[in-house]
Coordinates of C-alpha atoms and ligand atoms in Angstrom, one line a residue:
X1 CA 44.1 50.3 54.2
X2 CA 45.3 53.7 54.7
X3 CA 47.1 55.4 57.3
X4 CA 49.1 58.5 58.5
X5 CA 50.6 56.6 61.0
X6 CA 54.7 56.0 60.3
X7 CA 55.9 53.2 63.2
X8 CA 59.6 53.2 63.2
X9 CA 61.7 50.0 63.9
X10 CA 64.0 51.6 66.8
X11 CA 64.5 54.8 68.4
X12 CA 66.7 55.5 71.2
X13 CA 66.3 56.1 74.5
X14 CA 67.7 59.5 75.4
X15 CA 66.6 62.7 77.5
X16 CA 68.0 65.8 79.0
X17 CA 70.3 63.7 81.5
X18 CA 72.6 63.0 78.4
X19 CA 73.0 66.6 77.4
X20 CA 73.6 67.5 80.8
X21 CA 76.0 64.9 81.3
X22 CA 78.1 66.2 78.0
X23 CA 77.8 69.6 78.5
X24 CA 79.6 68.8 81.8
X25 CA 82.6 67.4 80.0
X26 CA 82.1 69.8 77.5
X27 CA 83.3 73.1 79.8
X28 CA 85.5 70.7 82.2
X29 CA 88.0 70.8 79.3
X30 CA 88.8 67.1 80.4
X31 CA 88.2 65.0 76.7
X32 CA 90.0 62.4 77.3
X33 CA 91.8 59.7 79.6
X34 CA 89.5 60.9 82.8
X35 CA 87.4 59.7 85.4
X36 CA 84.5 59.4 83.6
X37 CA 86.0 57.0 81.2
X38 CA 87.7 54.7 84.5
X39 CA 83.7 54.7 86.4
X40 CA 82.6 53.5 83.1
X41 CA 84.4 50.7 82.7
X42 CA 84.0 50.0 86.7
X43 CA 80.2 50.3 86.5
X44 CA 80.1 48.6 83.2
X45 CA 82.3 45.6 84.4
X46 CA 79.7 45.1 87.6
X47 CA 76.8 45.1 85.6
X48 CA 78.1 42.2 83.3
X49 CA 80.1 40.5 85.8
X50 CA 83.4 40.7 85.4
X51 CA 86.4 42.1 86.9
X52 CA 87.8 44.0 83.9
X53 CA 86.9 46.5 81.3
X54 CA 88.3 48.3 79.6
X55 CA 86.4 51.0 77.1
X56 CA 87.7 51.5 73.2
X57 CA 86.2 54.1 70.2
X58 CA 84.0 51.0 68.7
X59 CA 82.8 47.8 68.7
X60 CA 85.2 47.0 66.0
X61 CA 88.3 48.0 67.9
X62 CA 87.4 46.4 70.7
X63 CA 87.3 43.1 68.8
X64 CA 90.9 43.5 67.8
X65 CA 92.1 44.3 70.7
X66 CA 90.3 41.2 72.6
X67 CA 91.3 38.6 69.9
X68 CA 95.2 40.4 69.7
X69 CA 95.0 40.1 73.9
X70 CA 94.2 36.5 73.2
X71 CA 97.2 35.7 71.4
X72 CA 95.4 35.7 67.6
X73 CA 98.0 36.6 65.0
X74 CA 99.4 35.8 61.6
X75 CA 99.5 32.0 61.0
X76 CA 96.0 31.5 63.3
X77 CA 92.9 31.0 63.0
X78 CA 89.8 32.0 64.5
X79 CA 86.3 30.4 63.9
X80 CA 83.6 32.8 63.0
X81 CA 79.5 32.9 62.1
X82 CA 78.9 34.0 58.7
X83 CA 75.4 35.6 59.7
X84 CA 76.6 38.5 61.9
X85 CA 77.8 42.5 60.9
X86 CA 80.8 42.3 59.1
X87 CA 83.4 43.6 61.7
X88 CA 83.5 40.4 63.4
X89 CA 85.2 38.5 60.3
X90 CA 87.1 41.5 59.3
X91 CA 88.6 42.1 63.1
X92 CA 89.9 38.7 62.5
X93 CA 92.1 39.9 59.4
X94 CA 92.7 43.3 61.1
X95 CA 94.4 40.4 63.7
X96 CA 96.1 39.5 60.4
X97 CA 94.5 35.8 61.1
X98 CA 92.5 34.0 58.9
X99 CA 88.2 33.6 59.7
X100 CA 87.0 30.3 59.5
X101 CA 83.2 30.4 58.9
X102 CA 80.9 27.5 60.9
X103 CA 77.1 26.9 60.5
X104 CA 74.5 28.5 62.7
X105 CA 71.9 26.6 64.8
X106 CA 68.5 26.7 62.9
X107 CA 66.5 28.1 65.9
X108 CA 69.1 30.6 67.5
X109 CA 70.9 31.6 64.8
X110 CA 73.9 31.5 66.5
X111 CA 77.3 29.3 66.1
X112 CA 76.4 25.8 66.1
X113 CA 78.9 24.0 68.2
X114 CA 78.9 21.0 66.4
X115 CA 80.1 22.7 63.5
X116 CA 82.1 24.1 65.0
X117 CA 84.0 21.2 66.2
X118 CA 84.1 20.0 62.8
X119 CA 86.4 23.1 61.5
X120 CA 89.2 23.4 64.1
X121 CA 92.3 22.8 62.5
X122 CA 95.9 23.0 64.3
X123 CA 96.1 26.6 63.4
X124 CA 92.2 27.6 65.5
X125 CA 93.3 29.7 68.3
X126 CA 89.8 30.8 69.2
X127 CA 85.9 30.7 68.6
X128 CA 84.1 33.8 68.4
X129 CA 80.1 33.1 68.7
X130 CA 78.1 36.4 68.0
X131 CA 75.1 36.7 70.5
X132 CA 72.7 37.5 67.5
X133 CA 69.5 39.7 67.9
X134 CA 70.0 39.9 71.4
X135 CA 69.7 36.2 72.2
X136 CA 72.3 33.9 73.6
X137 CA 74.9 31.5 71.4
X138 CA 74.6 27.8 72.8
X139 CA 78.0 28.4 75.8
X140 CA 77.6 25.3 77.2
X141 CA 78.5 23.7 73.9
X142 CA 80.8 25.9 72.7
X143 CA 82.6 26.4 75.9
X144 CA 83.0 22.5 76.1
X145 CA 84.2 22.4 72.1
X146 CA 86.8 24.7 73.2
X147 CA 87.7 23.6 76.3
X148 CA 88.4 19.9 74.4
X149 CA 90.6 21.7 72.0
X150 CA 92.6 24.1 74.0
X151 CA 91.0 26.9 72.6
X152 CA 89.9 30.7 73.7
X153 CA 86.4 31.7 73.5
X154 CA 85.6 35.8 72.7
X155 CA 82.0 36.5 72.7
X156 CA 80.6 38.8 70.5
X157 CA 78.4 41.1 72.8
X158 CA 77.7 43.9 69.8
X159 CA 73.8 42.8 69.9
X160 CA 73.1 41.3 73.2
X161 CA 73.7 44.1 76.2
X162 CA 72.3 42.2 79.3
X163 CA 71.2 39.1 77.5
X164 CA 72.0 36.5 80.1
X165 CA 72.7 32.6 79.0
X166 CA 71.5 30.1 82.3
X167 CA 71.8 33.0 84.7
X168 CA 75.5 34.7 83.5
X169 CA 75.1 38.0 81.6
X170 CA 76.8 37.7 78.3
X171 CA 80.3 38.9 78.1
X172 CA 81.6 37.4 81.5
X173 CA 80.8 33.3 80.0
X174 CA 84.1 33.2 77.4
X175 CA 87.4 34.1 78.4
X176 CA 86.6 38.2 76.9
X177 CA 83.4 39.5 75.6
X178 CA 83.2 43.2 73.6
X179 CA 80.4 45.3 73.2
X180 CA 79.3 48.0 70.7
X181 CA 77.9 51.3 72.1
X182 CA 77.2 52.6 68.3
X183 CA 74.3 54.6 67.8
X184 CA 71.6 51.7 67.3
X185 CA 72.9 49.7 70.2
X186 CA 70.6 48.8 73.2
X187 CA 72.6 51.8 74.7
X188 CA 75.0 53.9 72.9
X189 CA 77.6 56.2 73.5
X190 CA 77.5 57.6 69.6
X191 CA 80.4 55.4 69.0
X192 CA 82.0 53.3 71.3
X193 CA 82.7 49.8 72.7
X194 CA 84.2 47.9 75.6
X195 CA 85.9 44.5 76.1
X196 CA 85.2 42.8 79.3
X197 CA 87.2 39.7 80.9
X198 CA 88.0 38.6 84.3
X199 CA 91.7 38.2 82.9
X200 CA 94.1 40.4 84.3
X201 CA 96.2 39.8 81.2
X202 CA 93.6 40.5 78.8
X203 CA 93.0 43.5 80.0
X204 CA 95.9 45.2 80.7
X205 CA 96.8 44.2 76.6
X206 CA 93.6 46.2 75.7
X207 CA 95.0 49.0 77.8
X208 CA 98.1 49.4 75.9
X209 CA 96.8 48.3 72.6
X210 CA 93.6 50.9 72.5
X211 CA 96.7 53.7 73.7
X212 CA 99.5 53.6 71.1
X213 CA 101.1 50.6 73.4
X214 CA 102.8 53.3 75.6
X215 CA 103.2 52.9 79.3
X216 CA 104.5 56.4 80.0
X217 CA 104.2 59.5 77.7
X218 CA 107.9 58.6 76.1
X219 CA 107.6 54.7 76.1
X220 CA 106.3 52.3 73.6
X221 CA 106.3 48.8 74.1
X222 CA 103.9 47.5 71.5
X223 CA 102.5 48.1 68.2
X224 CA 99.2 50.1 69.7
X225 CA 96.4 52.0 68.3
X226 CA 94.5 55.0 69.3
X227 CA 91.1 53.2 70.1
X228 CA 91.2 55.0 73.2
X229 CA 87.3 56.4 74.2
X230 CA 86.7 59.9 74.6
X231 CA 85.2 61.5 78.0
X232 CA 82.0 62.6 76.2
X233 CA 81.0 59.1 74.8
X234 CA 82.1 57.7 78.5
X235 CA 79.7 60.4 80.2
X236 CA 76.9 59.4 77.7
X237 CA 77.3 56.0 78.3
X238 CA 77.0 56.5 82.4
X239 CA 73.8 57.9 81.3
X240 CA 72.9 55.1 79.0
X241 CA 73.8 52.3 81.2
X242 CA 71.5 53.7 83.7
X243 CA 68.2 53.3 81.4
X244 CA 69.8 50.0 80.4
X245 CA 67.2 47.7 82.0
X246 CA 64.4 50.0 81.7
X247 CA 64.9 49.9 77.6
X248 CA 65.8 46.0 77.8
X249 CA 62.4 45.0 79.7
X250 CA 60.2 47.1 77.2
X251 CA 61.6 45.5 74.5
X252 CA 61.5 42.1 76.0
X253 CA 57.6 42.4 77.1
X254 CA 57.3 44.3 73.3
X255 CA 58.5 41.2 71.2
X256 CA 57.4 38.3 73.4
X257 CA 53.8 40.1 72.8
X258 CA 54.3 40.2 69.1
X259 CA 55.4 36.8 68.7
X260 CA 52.6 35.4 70.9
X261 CA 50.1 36.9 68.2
X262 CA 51.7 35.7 64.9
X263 CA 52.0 32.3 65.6
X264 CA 49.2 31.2 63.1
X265 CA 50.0 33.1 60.4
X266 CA 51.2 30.4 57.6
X267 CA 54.2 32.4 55.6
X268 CA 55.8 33.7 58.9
X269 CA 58.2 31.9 61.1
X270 CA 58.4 32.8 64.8
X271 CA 62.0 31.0 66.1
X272 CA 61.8 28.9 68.9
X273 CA 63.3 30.7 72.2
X274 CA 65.4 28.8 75.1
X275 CA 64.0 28.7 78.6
X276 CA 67.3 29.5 79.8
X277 CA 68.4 32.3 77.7
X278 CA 66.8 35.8 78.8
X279 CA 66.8 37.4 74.8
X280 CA 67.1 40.9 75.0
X281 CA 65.7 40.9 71.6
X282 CA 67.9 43.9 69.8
X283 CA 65.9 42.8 67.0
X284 CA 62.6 41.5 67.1
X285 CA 62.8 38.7 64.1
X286 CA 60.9 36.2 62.0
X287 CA 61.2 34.6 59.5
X288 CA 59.6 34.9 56.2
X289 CA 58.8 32.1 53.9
X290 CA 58.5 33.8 50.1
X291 CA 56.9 30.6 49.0
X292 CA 54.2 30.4 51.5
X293 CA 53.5 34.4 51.1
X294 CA 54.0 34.1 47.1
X295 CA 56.0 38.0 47.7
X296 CA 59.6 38.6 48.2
X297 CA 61.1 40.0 51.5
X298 CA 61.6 43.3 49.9
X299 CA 58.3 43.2 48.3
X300 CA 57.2 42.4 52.2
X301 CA 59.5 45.3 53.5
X302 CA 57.8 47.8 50.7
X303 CA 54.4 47.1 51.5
X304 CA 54.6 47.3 55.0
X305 CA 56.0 50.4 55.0
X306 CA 53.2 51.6 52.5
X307 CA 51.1 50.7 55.4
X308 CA 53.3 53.0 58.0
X309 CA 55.5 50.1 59.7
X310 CA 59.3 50.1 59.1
X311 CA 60.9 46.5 59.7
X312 CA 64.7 45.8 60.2
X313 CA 66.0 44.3 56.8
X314 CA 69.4 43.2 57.3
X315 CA 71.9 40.5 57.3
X316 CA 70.4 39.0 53.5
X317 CA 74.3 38.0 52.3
X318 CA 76.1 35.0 54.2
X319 CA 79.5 37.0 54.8
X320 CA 81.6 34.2 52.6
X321 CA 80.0 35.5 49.9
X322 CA 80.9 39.5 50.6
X323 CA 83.1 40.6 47.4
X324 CA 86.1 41.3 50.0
X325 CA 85.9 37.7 51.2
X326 CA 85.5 36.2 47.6
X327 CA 88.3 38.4 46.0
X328 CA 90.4 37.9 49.2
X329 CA 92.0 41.7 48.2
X330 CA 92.4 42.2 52.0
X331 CA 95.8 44.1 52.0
X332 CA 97.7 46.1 49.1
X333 CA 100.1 43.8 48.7
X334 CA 98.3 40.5 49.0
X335 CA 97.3 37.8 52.0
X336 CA 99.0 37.7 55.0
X337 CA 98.6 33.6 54.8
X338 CA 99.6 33.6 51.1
X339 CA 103.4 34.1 51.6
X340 CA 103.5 30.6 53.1
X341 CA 106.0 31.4 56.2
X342 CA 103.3 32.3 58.6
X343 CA 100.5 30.4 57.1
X344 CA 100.4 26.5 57.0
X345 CA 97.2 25.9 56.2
X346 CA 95.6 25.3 52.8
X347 CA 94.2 28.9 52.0
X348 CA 90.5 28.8 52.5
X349 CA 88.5 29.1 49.2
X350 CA 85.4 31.0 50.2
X351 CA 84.0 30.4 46.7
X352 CA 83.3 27.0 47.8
X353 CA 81.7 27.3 50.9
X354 CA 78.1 26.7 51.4
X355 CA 76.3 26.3 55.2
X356 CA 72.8 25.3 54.6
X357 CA 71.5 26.5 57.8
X358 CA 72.6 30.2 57.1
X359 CA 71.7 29.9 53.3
X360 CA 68.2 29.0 54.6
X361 CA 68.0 32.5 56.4
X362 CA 70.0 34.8 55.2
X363 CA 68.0 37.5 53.3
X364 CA 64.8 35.8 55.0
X365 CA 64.8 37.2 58.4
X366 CA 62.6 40.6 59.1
X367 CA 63.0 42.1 62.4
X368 CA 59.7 43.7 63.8
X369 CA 59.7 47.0 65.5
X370 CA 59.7 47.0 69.4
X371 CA 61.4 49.5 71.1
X372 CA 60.4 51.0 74.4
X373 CA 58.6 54.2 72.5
X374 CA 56.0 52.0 71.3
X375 CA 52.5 51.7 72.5
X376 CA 50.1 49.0 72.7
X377 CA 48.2 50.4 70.1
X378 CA 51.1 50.3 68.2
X379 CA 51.7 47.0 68.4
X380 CA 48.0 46.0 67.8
X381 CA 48.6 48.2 64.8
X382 CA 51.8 45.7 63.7
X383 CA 49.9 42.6 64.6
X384 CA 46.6 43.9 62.5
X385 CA 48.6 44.8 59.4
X386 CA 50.4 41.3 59.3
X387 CA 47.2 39.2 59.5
X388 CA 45.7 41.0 56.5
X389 CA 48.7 40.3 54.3
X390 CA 47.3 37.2 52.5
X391 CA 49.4 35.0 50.7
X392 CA 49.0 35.2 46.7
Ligands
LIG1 C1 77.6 41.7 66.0 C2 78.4 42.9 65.8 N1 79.7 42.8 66.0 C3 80.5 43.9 65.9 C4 80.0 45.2 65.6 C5 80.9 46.3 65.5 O1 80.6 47.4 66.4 P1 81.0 48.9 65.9 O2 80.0 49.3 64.9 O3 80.8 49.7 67.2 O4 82.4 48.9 65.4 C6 78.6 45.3 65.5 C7 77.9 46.6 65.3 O5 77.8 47.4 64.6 C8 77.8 44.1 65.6 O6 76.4 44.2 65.4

């Protein structure tokens, strides 16, 4: 089969409205620390649910700040997946705390709560689940792990902008959630994030953290950052927010679609979805069994996009196994935990660690293409092109 056709995996949703909206700020002169930044965070918070948030340069930062406003520090630890993007173990250490990785659930591939359970230690101060793909981590169980143990929960948002988990948008379930705004996000502000809470505490933490920890222009009570969000990214994102839904439901009715027509084919694994969970499906993903197919994933992602279809091919290392995480060269002069007077733990061995449920998928998973600019004949088009892939 040949074709001239090139179907991309994702493409954002934008349109004059944003360049409108910057070229505002643009000749205001106002860059930063204005109103459009404070509606942001007020029409953001409403749409998740919460009564707070507040708006940072990235996903990353927002992370730190939630986990710091949360009490982590040197000495704790935090429990984390080890299939997610990177900056959700590394804002741990940022924290200067040490990441403890769990197992996923096979069919969400999300924390497992029972794993969780298994690895809180004295020293856990909080679980971070990452709401992968744009579906929903298992809250009920996690919630009542942490709840048991006296621990925080911070939800991972980065993926799963209006996912919603038995009725509660994501992000207002834990006690914070962030969000990423980065360029490939279900809306972006270029870079950006935002961490969400109904606590009054957590939030005014983030305030000073993301702003050098200074209350007045001469007075700095804590170590802070500049994390702070600029006007322009907080004007794009008023636009973004607004074609939220519209981009969500296209790639909702796009992927369900998909994954009702791929159900018989033998060396592709649709996951199971929860009735209760509304997946906003960031990615659209499968999973590929090399033994069935007799190819590799890359072999897979090659020849599909010899036939004009680009896949999402992400994820294939479980994060214990990242060179930083093996080498454990985190700062220049050593590990905060290795001294031994803030750290009483025994210091984890990454080496060792094996979770059979992310082994199983890691470097297995494909994510379909889906997005909003897609038509039906597109999708036939995916659909077609899979069924003719036989197995060797
Ligand atoms: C799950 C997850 N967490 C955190 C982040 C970090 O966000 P950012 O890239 O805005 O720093 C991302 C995205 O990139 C992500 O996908």
């Amino acid at each position: 089969m040949t074709t001239t056709r090139f179907i991309k995996v994702a493409e954002p949703l934008v349109g004059e409205e944003e360049v409108q909206a910057v070229r505002e700020v643009i000749l205001s002169g106002q860059y930063v620390s204005g109103r459009r930044v404070r509606e942001f965070e007020e029409r953001f918070a409403e749409y998740v649910g919460v009564r707070y948030a507040v708006a940072v340069s990235n996903g990353t930062a927002a992370l730190h700040c939630a986990l710091a406003a949360l009490g982590v520090g040197p000495g704790d630890e935090v429990i984390v997946p080890p299939l997610t993007f990177f900056s959700t173990v590394t804002s741990v250490l940022h924290a200067g705390a040490v990441p403890i990785f769990a197992d996923i659930a096979p069919d969400s591939f999300c924390l497992d709560p029972e794993d969780v359970r298994k690895r809180i230690t004295p020293r856990t101060k909080v679980i971070l689940p990452v709401h992968f793909f744009g579906n929903a981590a298992d809250m009920d169980g996690i919630c009542a792990v942490a709840r048991e143990a006296g621990l925080k929960v911070l939800e991972d948002c980065a993926q799963a902008h209006g996912t919603e988990y038995k009725g509660r948008r994501v992000g207002s379930i834990g006690d914070a959630g962030i969000f990423s705004f980065y360029a490939t996000k279900a809306m972006t502000t270029g870079e950006g994030g935002i961490v969400t809470t109904d606590d009054e505490g957590v939030a005014r933490y983030t305030l000073l953290m993301r702003g050098h920890g200074m209350t007045d222009r001469d007075h700095h009570v804590m170590l802070g950052y500049n994390y702070r969000m600029t006007e322009i990214a907080a004007a794009l994102g008023l636009v973004q927010l607004g074609r939220l839904e519209e981009g969500n439901r296209a790639r909702i009715e796009n992927s369900r679609w998909l994954l009702s027509q791929l159900s018989d084919i033998e060396w592709l694994e649709v996951p199971k979805s929860e009735p209760h969970v509304r997946h906003t499906f960031f990615w659209c993903p499968v999973f590929v069994d090399e033994d069935k197919l007799g190819m590799g994933v890359m072999d897979l992602v090659r020849l599909l996009r010899s036939r004009g279809i680009e896949v999402r091919q992400r994820y294939q290392t479980p994060l214990y196994r990242q060179p930083l995480m093996q080498q454990q060269n985190f700062y220049a002069n050593g590990k905060p935990w290795n001294g031994g007077h803030h750290y009483e733990g025994e210091v984890p061995d990454y080496r060792d660690l094996c979770l059979p449920n992310v082994e199983k998928v890691a470097g297995k998973l494909i994510g379909l293409p889906n997005h909003p600019k897609l038509t039906s004949d597109d999708l036939e088009y995916v659909v077609r092109v899979l069924h003719d892939i036989k197995p060797s």
